[in-house]
Tab-separated table of C-alpha atoms in Angstrom:
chain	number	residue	atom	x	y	z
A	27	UNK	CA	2.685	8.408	-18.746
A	28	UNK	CA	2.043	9.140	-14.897
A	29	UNK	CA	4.978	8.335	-12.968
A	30	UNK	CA	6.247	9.291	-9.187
A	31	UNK	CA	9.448	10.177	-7.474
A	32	UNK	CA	10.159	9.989	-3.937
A	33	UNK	CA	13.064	10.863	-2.112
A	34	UNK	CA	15.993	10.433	-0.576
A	35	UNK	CA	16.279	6.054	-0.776
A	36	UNK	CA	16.913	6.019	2.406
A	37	UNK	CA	18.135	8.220	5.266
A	38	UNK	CA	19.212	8.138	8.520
A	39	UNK	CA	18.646	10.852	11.517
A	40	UNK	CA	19.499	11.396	14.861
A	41	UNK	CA	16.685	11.502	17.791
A	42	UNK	CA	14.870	14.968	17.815
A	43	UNK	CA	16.391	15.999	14.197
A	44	UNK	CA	13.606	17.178	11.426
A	45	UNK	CA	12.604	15.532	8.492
A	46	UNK	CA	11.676	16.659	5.076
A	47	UNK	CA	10.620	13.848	2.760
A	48	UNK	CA	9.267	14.712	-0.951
A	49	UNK	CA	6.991	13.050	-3.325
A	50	UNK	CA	6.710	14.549	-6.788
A	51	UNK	CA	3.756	13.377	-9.272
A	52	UNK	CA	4.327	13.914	-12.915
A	53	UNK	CA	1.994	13.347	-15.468
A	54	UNK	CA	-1.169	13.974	-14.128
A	55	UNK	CA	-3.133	16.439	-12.657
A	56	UNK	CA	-4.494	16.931	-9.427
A	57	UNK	CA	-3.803	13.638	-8.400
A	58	UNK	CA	-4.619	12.005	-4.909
A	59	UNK	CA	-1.956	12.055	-2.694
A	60	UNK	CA	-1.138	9.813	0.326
A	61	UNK	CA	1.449	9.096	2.979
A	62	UNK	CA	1.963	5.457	4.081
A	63	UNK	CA	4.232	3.546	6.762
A	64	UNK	CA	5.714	0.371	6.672
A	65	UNK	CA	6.546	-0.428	10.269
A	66	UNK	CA	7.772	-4.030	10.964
A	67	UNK	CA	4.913	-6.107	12.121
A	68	UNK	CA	2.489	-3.558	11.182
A	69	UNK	CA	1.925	-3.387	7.023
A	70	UNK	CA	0.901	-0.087	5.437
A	71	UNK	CA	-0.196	2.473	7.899
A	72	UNK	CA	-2.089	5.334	6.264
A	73	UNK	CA	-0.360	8.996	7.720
A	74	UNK	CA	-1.988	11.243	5.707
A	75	UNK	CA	-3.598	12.299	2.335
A	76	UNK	CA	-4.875	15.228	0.202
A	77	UNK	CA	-7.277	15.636	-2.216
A	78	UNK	CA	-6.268	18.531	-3.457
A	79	UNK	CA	-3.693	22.049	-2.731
A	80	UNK	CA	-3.692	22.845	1.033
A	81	UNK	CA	-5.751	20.086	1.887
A	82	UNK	CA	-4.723	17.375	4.294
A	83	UNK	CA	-5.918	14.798	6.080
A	84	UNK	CA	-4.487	13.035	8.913
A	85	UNK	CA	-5.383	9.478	9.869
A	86	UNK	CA	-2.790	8.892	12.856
A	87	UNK	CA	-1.909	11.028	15.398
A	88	UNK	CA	2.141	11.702	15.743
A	89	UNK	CA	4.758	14.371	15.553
A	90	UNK	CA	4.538	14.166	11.668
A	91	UNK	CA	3.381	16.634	9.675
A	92	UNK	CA	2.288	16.649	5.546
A	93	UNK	CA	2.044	19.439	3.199
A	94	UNK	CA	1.270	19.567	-0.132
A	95	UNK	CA	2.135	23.729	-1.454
A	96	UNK	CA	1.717	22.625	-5.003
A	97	UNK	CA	-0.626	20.059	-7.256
A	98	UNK	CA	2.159	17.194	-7.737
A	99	UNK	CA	4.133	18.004	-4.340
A	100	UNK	CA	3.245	15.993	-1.219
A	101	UNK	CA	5.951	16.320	1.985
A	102	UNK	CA	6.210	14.402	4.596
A	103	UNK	CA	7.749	16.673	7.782
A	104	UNK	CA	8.762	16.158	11.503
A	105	UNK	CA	10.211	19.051	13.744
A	106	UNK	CA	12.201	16.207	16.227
A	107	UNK	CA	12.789	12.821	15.021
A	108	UNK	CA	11.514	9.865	17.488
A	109	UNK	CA	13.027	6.458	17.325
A	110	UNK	CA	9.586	5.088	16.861
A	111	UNK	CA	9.037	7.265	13.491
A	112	UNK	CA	12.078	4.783	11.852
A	113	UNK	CA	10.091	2.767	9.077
A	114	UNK	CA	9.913	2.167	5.301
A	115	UNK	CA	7.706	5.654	4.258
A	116	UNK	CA	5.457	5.456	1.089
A	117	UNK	CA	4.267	8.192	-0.945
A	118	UNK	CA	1.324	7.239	-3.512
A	119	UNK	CA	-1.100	8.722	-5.977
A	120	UNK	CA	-4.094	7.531	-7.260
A	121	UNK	CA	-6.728	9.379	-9.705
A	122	UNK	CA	-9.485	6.953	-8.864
A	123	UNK	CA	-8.978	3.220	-7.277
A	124	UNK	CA	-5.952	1.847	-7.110
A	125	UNK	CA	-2.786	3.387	-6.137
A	126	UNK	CA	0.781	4.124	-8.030
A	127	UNK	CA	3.478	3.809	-5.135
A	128	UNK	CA	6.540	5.498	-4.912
A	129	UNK	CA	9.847	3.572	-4.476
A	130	UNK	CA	10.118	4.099	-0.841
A	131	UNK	CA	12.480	6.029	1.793
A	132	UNK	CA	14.053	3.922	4.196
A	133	UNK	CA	13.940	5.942	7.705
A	134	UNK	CA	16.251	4.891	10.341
A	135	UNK	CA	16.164	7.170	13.499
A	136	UNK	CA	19.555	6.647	15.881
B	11	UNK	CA	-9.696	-2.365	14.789
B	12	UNK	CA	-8.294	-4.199	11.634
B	13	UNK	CA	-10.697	-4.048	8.611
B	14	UNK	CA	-8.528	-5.977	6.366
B	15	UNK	CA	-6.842	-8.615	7.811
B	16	UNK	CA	-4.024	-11.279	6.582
B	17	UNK	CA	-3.756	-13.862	8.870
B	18	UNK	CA	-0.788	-16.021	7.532
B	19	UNK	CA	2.429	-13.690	8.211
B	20	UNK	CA	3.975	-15.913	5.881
B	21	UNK	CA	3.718	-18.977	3.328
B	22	UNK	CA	6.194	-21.790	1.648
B	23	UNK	CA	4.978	-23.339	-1.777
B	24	UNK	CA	7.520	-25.321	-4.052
B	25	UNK	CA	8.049	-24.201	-7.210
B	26	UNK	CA	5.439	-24.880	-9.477
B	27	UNK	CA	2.649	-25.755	-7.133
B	28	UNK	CA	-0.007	-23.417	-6.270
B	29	UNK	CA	0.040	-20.484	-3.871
B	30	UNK	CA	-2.776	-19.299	-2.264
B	31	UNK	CA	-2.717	-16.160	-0.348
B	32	UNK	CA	-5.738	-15.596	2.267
B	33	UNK	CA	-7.864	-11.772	3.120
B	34	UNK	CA	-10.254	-11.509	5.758
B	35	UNK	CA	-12.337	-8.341	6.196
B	36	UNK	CA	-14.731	-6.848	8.186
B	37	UNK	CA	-16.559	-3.014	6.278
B	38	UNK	CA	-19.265	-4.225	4.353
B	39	UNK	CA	-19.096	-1.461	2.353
B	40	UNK	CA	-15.858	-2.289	0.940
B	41	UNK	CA	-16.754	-2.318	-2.588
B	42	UNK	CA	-13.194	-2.848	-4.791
B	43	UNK	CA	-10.099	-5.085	-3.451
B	44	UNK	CA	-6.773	-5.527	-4.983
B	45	UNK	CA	-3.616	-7.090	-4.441
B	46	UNK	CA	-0.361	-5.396	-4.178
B	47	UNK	CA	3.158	-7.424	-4.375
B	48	UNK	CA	6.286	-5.728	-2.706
B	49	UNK	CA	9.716	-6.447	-2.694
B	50	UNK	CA	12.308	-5.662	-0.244
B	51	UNK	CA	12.917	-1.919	-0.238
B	52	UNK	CA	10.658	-1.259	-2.985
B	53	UNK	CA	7.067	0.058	-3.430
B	54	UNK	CA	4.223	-2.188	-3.662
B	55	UNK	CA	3.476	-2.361	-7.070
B	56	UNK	CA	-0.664	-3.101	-8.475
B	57	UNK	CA	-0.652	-7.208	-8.897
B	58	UNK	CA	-4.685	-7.764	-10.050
B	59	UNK	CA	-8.268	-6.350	-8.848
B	60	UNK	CA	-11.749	-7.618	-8.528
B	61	UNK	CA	-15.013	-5.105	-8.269
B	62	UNK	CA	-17.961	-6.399	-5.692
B	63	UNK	CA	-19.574	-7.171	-8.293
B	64	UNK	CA	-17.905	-10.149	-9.276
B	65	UNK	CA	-16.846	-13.082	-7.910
B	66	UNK	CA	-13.575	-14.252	-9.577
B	67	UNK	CA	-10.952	-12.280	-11.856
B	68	UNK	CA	-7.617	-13.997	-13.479
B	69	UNK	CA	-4.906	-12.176	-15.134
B	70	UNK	CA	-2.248	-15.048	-16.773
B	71	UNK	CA	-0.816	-17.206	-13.534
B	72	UNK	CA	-3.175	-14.904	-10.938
B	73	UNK	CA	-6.576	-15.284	-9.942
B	74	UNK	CA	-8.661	-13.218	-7.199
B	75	UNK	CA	-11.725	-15.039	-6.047
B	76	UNK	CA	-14.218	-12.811	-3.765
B	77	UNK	CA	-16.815	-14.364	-1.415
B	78	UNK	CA	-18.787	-11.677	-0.333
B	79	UNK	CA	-20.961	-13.099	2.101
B	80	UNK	CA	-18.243	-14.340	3.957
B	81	UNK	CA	-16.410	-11.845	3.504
B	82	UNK	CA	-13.410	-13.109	2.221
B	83	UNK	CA	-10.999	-12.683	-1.007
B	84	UNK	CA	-8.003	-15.302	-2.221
B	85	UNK	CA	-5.230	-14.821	-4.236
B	86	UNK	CA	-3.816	-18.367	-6.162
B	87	UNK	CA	-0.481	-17.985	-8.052
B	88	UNK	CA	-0.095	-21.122	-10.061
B	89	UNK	CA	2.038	-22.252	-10.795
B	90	UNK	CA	4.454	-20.276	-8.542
B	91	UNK	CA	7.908	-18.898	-9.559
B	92	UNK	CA	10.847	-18.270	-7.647
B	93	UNK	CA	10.268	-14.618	-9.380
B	94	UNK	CA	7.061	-14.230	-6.978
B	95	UNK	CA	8.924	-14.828	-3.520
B	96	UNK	CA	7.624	-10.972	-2.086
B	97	UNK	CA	5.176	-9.945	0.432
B	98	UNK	CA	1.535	-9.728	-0.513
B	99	UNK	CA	-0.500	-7.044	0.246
B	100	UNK	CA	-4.521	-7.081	0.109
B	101	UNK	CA	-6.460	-3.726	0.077
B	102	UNK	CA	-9.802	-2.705	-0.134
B	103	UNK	CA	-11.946	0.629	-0.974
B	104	UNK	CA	-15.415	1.981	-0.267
B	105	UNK	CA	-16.646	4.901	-1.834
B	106	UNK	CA	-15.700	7.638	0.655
B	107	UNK	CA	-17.890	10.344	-0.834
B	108	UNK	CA	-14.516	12.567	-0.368
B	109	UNK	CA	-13.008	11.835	-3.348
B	110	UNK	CA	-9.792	10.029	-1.839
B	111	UNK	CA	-10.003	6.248	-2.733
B	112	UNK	CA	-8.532	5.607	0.410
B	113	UNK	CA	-7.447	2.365	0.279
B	114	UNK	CA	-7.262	-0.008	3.687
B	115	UNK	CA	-4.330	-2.448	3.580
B	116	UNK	CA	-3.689	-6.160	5.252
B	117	UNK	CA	-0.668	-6.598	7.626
B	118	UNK	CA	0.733	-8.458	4.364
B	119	UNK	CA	1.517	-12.276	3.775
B	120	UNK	CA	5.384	-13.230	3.088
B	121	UNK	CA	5.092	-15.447	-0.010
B	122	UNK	CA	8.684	-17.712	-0.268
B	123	UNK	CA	8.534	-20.054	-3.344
B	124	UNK	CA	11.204	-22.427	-3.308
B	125	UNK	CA	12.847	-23.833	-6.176
C-alpha cells in the first residue's frame, strides 16, 4: 500500500532563517507530487508540483523554493524565512485524480 | 480569481439532522469534484467523488449531488455525528493535458455538529 510521510509536525523559525521541509512517497512509482498551504482565511493554496524528477512547477510566486532530486522525494525550501510564509504546509501525491495528503507541518515564523 | 468557491465559512447542524455543505464554481471544464474532510492539524483526507458525468453519488451517510448547468455541487451528511465536526474541503479537476491532476480547492466550510 501507497502511503506518505512528511516532516517535521511542526516547527518553528526565526525571520530570515531557511527551511527544509520533506515529503517521502512510498509505494508507488513516479507519483505526482504537490506542495499546498493552509493559510488562515485562505484554504489550500497550491505552491508547487512535479510530474516527474527535476521537474517543477510553480503556481505562486514567493521566496519558496521545491525540489524533487529523487522519484518519491519532494522538498519544500526557503533561503530567509518571512512571517507571512507561517501556515499549515501540505505535501500530496496523486497517480491520477484524487490526492493522498500528508499529515501536515505546522510552520510558525517568529 | 476563485474557481471553486465555498461560501459558508462555517455551519451548525444538531446531531442527527442533516448537513449540507455548499460548492460554487466557475471552469467549465472542471470535469471530476471531490470532497476532502480535515481535522485540526491533520491532512485532508478523500471523503467521496462524483465524475461530470453524473449527477448524484452516495457512499453510506454521504451524498454528492452535481448540477452542472449551474454549476454547483452539495455535500449532505445525514444524519450528522459529532465524529464529522471538521472542515470541508471541495475540489475540482480538469484534464490538464500535463499529466498533474491538479486539483483546485474551496476556501473550506467549518462543519460543527452538536450533540
Amino acid at each position: 500500500s501507497q502511503t506518505i510521510h512528511q516532516w517535521p509536525a511542526t516547527l518553528v523559525q526565526p525571520v530570515g532563517s531557511p527551511l527544509s521541509l520533506e515529503c517521502t512517497v512510498e509505494g508507488t512509482s513516479n507519483p505526482n507530487l504537490y506542495w499546498y498551504r493552509q493559510a488562515a482565511g485562505r484554504g489550500l493554496q497550491l505552491l508547487f508540483y512535479s510530474v516527474g524528477i527535476g521537474q517543477i512547477s510553480s503556481e505562486v510566486p514567493q521566496n519558496l523554493s521545491a525540489s524533487r532530486p529523487q522519484d518519491r522525494q519532494f522538498i519544500l525550501s526557503s533561503k530567509k524565512l518571512l512571517l507571512s510564509d507561517s501556515g499549515f504546509y501540505l505535501c500530496a501525491w496523486s497517480a491520477s485524480v484524487g490526492y493522498t495528503f500528508g499529515s501536515g507541518t505546522r510552520l510558525t515564523v517568529v | 480569481d476563485q474557481q471553486v468557491k465555498q461560501n459558508s465559512p462555517s455551519l451548525s447542524v444538531q446531531e442527527g439532522r442533516i448537513s449540507i455543505l455548499n460548492c460554487d464554481y466557475t471552469n467549465s471544464m472542471f470535469d471530476y469534484f471531490l470532497w476532502y474532510k480535515k481535522y485540526p492539524a491533520e491532512g485532508p483526507t478523500f471523503l467521496i467523488s462524483i465524475s461530470s458525468i453524473k449527477d448524484k453519488n452516495e457512499d453510506g451517510r454521504f451524498t454528492v449531488f452535481l448540477n452542472k448547468s449551474a454549476k454547483h455541487l452539495s455535500l449532505h451528511i445525514v444524519p450528522s455525528q459529532p465524529g464529522d465536526s471538521a472542515v470541508y474541503f471541495c475540489a475540482a479537476s480538469a484534464n490538464s493535458g500535463a499529466g498533474s491532476y491538479q486539483l483546485t480547492f474551496g476556501k473550506g466550510t467549518k462543519l460543527s455538529v452538536i450533540p
